[in-house]
CSV table of N, CA and C in Angstrom, one decimal:
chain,number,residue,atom,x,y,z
A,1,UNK,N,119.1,63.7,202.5
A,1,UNK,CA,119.7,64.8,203.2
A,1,UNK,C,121.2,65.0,202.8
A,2,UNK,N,121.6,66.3,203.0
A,2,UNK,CA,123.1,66.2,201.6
A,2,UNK,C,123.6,66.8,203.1
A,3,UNK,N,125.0,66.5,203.2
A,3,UNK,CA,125.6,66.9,204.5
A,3,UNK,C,126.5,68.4,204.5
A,4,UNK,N,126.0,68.8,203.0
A,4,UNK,CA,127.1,69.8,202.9
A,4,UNK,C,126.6,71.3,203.6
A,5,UNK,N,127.4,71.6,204.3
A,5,UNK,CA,127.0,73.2,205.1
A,5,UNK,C,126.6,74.2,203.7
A,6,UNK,N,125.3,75.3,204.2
A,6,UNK,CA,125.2,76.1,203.6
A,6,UNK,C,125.7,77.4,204.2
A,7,UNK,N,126.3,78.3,203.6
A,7,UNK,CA,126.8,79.5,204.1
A,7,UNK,C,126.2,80.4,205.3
A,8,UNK,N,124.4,80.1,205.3
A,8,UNK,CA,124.2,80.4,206.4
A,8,UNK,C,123.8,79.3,207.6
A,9,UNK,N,124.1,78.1,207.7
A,9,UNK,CA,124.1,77.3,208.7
A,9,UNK,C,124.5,77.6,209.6
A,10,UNK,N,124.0,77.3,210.9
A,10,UNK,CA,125.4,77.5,212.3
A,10,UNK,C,125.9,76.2,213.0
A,11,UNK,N,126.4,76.0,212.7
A,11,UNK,CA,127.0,74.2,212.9
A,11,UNK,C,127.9,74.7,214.6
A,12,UNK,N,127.2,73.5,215.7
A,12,UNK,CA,127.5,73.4,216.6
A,12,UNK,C,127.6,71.9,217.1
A,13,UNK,N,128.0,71.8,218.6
A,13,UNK,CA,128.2,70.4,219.0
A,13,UNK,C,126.9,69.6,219.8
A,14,UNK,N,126.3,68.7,219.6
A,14,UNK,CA,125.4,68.2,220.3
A,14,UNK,C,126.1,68.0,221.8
A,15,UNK,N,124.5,67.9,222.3
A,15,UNK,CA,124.6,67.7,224.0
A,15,UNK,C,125.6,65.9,223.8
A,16,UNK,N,126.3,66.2,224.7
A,16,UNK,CA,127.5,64.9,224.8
A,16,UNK,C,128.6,64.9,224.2
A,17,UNK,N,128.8,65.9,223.2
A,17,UNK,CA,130.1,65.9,222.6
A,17,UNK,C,130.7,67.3,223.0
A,18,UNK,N,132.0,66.8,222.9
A,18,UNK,CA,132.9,68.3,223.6
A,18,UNK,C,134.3,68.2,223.4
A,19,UNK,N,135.0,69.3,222.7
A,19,UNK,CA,136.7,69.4,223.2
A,19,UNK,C,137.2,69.6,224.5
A,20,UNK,N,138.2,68.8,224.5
A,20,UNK,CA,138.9,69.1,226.4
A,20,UNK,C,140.5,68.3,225.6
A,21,UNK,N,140.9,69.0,226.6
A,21,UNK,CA,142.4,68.0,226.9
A,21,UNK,C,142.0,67.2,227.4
A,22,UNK,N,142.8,65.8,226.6
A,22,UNK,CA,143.0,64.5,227.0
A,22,UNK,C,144.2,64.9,227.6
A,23,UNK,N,144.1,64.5,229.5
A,23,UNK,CA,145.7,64.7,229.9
A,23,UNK,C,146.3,63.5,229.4
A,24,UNK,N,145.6,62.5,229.6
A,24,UNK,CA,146.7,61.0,229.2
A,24,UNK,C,146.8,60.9,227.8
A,25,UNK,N,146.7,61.6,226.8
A,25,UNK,CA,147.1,61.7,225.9
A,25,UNK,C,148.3,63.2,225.5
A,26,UNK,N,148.0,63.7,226.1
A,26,UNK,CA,148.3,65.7,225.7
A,26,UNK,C,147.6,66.0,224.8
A,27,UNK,N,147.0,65.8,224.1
A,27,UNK,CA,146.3,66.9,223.4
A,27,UNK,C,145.1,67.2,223.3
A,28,UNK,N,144.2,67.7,222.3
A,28,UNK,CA,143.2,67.9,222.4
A,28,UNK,C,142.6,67.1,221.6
A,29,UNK,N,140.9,66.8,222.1
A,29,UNK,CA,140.1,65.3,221.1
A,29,UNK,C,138.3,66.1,221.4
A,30,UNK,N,137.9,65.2,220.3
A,30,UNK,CA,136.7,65.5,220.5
A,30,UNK,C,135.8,64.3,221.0
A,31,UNK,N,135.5,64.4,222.5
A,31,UNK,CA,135.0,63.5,223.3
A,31,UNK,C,133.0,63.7,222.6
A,32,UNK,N,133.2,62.3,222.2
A,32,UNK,CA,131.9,62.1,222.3
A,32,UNK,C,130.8,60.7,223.0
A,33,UNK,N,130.3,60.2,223.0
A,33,UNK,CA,129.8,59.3,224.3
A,33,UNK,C,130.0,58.3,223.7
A,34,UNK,N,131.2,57.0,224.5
A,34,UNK,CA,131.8,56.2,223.9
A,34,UNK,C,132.8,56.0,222.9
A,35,UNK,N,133.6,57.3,222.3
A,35,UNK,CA,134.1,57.8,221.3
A,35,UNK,C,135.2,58.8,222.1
A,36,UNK,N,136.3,58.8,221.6
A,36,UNK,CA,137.3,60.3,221.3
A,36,UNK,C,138.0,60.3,220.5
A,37,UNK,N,138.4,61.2,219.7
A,37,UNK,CA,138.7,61.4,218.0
A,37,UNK,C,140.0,62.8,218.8
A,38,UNK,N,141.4,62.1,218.8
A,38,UNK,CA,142.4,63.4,218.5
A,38,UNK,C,142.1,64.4,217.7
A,39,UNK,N,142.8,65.6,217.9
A,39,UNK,CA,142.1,66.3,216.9
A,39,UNK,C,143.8,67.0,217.0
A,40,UNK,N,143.9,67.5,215.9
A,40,UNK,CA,145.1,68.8,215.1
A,40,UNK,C,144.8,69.7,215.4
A,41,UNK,N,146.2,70.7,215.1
A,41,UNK,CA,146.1,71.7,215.4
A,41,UNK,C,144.7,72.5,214.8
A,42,UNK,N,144.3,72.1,213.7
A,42,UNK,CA,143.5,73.2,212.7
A,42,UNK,C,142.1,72.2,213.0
A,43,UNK,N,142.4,70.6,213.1
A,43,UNK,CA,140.4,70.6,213.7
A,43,UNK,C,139.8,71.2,215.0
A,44,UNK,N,141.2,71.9,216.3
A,44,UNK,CA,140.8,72.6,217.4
A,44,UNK,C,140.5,73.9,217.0
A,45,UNK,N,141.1,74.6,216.0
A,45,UNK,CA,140.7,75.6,215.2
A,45,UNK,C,139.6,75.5,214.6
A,46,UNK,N,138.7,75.1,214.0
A,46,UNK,CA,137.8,74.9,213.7
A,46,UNK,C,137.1,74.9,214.5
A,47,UNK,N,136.8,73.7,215.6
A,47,UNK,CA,136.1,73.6,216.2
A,47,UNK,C,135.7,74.3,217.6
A,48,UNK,N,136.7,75.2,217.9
A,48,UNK,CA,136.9,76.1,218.8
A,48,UNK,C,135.6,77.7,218.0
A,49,UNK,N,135.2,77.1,216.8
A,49,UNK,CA,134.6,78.5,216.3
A,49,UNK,C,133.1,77.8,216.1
A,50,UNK,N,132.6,76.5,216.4
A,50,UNK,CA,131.9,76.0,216.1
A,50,UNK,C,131.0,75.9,217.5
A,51,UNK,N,129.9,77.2,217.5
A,51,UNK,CA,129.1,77.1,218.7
A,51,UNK,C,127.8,77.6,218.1
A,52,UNK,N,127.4,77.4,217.3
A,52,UNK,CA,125.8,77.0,217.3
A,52,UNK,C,125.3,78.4,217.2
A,53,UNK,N,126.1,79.8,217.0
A,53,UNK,CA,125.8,81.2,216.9
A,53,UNK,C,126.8,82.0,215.5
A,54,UNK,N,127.1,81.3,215.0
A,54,UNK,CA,128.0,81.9,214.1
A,54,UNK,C,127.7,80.9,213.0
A,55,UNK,N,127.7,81.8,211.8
A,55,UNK,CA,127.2,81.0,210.4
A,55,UNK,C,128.8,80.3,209.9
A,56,UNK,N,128.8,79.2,209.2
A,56,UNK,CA,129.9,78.5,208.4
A,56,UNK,C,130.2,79.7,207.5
A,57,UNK,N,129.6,80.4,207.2
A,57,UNK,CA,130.5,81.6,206.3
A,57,UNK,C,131.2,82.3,207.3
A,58,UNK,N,131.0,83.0,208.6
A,58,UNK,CA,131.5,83.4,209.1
A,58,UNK,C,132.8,82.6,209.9
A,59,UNK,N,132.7,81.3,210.3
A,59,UNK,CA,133.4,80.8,210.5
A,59,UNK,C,135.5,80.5,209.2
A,60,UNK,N,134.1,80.4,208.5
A,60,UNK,CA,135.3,80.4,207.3
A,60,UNK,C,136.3,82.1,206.9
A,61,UNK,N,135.4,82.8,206.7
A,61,UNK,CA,136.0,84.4,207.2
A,61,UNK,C,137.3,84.7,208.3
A,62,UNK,N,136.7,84.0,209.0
A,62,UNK,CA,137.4,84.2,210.3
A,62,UNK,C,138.7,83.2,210.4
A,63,UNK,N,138.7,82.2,209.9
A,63,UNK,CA,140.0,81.1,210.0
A,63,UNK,C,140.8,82.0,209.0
A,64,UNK,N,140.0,82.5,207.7
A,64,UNK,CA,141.1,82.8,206.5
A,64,UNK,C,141.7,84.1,206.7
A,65,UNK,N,140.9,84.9,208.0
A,65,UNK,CA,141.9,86.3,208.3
A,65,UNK,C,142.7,85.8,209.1
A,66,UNK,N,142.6,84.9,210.2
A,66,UNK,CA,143.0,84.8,211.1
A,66,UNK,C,144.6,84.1,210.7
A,67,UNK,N,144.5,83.2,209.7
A,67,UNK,CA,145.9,82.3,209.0
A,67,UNK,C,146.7,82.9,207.6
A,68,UNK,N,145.9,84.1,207.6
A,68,UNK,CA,146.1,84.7,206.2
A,68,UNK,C,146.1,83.6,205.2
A,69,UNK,N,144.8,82.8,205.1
A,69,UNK,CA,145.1,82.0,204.2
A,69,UNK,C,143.9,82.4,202.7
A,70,UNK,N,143.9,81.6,201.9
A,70,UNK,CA,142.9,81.9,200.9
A,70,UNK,C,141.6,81.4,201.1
A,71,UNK,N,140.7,82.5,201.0
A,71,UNK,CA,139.0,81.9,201.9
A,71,UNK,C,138.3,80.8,200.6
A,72,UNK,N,138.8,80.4,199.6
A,72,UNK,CA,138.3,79.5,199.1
A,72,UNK,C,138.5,78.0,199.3
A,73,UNK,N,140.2,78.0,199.8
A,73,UNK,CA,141.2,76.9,200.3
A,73,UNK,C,140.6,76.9,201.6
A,74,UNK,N,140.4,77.7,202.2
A,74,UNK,CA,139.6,77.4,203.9
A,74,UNK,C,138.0,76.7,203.7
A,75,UNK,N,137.5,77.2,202.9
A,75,UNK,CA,135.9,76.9,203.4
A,75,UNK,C,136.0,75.8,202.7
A,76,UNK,N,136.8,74.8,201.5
A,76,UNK,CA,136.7,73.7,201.2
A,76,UNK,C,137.1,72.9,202.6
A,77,UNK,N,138.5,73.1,202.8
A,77,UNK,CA,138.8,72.3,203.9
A,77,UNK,C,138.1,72.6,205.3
A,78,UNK,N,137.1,73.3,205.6
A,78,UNK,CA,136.2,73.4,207.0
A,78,UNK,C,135.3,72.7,206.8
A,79,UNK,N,134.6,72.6,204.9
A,79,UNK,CA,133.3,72.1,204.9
A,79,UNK,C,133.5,70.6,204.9
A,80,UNK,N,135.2,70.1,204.2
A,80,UNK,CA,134.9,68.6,204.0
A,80,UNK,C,134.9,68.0,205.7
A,81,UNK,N,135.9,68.6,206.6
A,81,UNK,CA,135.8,68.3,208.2
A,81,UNK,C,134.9,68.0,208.6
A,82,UNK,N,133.9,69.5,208.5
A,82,UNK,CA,132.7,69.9,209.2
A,82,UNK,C,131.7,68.1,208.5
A,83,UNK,N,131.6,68.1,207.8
A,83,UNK,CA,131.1,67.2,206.4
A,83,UNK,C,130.9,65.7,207.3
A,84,UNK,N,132.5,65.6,207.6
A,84,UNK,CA,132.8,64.0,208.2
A,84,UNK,C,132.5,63.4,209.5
A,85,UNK,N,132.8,65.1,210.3
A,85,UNK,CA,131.9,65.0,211.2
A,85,UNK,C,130.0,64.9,211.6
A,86,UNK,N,129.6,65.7,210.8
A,86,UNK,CA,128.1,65.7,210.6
A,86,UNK,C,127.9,64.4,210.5
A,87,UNK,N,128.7,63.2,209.3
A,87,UNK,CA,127.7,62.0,208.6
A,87,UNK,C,127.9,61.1,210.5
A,88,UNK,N,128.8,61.6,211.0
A,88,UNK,CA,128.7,60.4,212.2
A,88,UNK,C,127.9,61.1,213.5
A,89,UNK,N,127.2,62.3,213.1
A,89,UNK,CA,126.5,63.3,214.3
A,89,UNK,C,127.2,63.7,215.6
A,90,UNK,N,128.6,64.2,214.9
A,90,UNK,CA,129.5,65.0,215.8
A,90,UNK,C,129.2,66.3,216.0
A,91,UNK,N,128.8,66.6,215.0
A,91,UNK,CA,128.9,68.2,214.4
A,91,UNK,C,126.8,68.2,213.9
A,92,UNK,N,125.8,69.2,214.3
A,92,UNK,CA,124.9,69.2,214.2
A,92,UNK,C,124.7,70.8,213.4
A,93,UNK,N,123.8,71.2,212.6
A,93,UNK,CA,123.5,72.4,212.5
A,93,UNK,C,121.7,73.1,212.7
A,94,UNK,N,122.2,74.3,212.9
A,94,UNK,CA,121.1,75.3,213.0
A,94,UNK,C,120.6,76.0,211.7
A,95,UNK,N,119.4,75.9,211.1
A,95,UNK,CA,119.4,77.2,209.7
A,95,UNK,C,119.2,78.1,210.5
């Protein structure tokens, strides 16, 4: 199984994982059972677009209008995230 997203994937969070503010921390993490992983400004970005109804192309679209950035420099850096997350079953997808 190759963990890399295909353009029409819809990559969402399994039942038990979730972003929230950590108050005793401040920021934002991605709570999973047993597990919470801080997250940056740009993995809440991401993951704020990652609900299981929107394809990884569209996700990638949307970060690169959104930051005016270059949509080839975005969808590497979403897919390697998206990528690191999947191999530990943070990040799950839909064809």
């Amino acid at each position: 199984m190759t963990l890399e997203l295909r353009q029409s994937d819809r990559p969402y969070l399994p039942r038990g994982v979730r972003v929230q503010r950590d108050t005793v921390r401040d920021r934002m993490v991605l709570q999973a059972p047993e597990k919470v992983i801080e997250l940056d400004d740009i993995g809440v970005a991401i993951l704020s677009r990652v609900d299981g109804k929107i394809s990884f192309s569209q996700i990638v679209t949307d970060l690169a209008t959104t930051y005016g950035a270059p949509a080839d420099q975005v969808e590497t850096d979403v897919q390697h995230f998206l990528q690191a997350l999947r191999s530990r079953l943070y990040v799950l997808v839909q064809t």
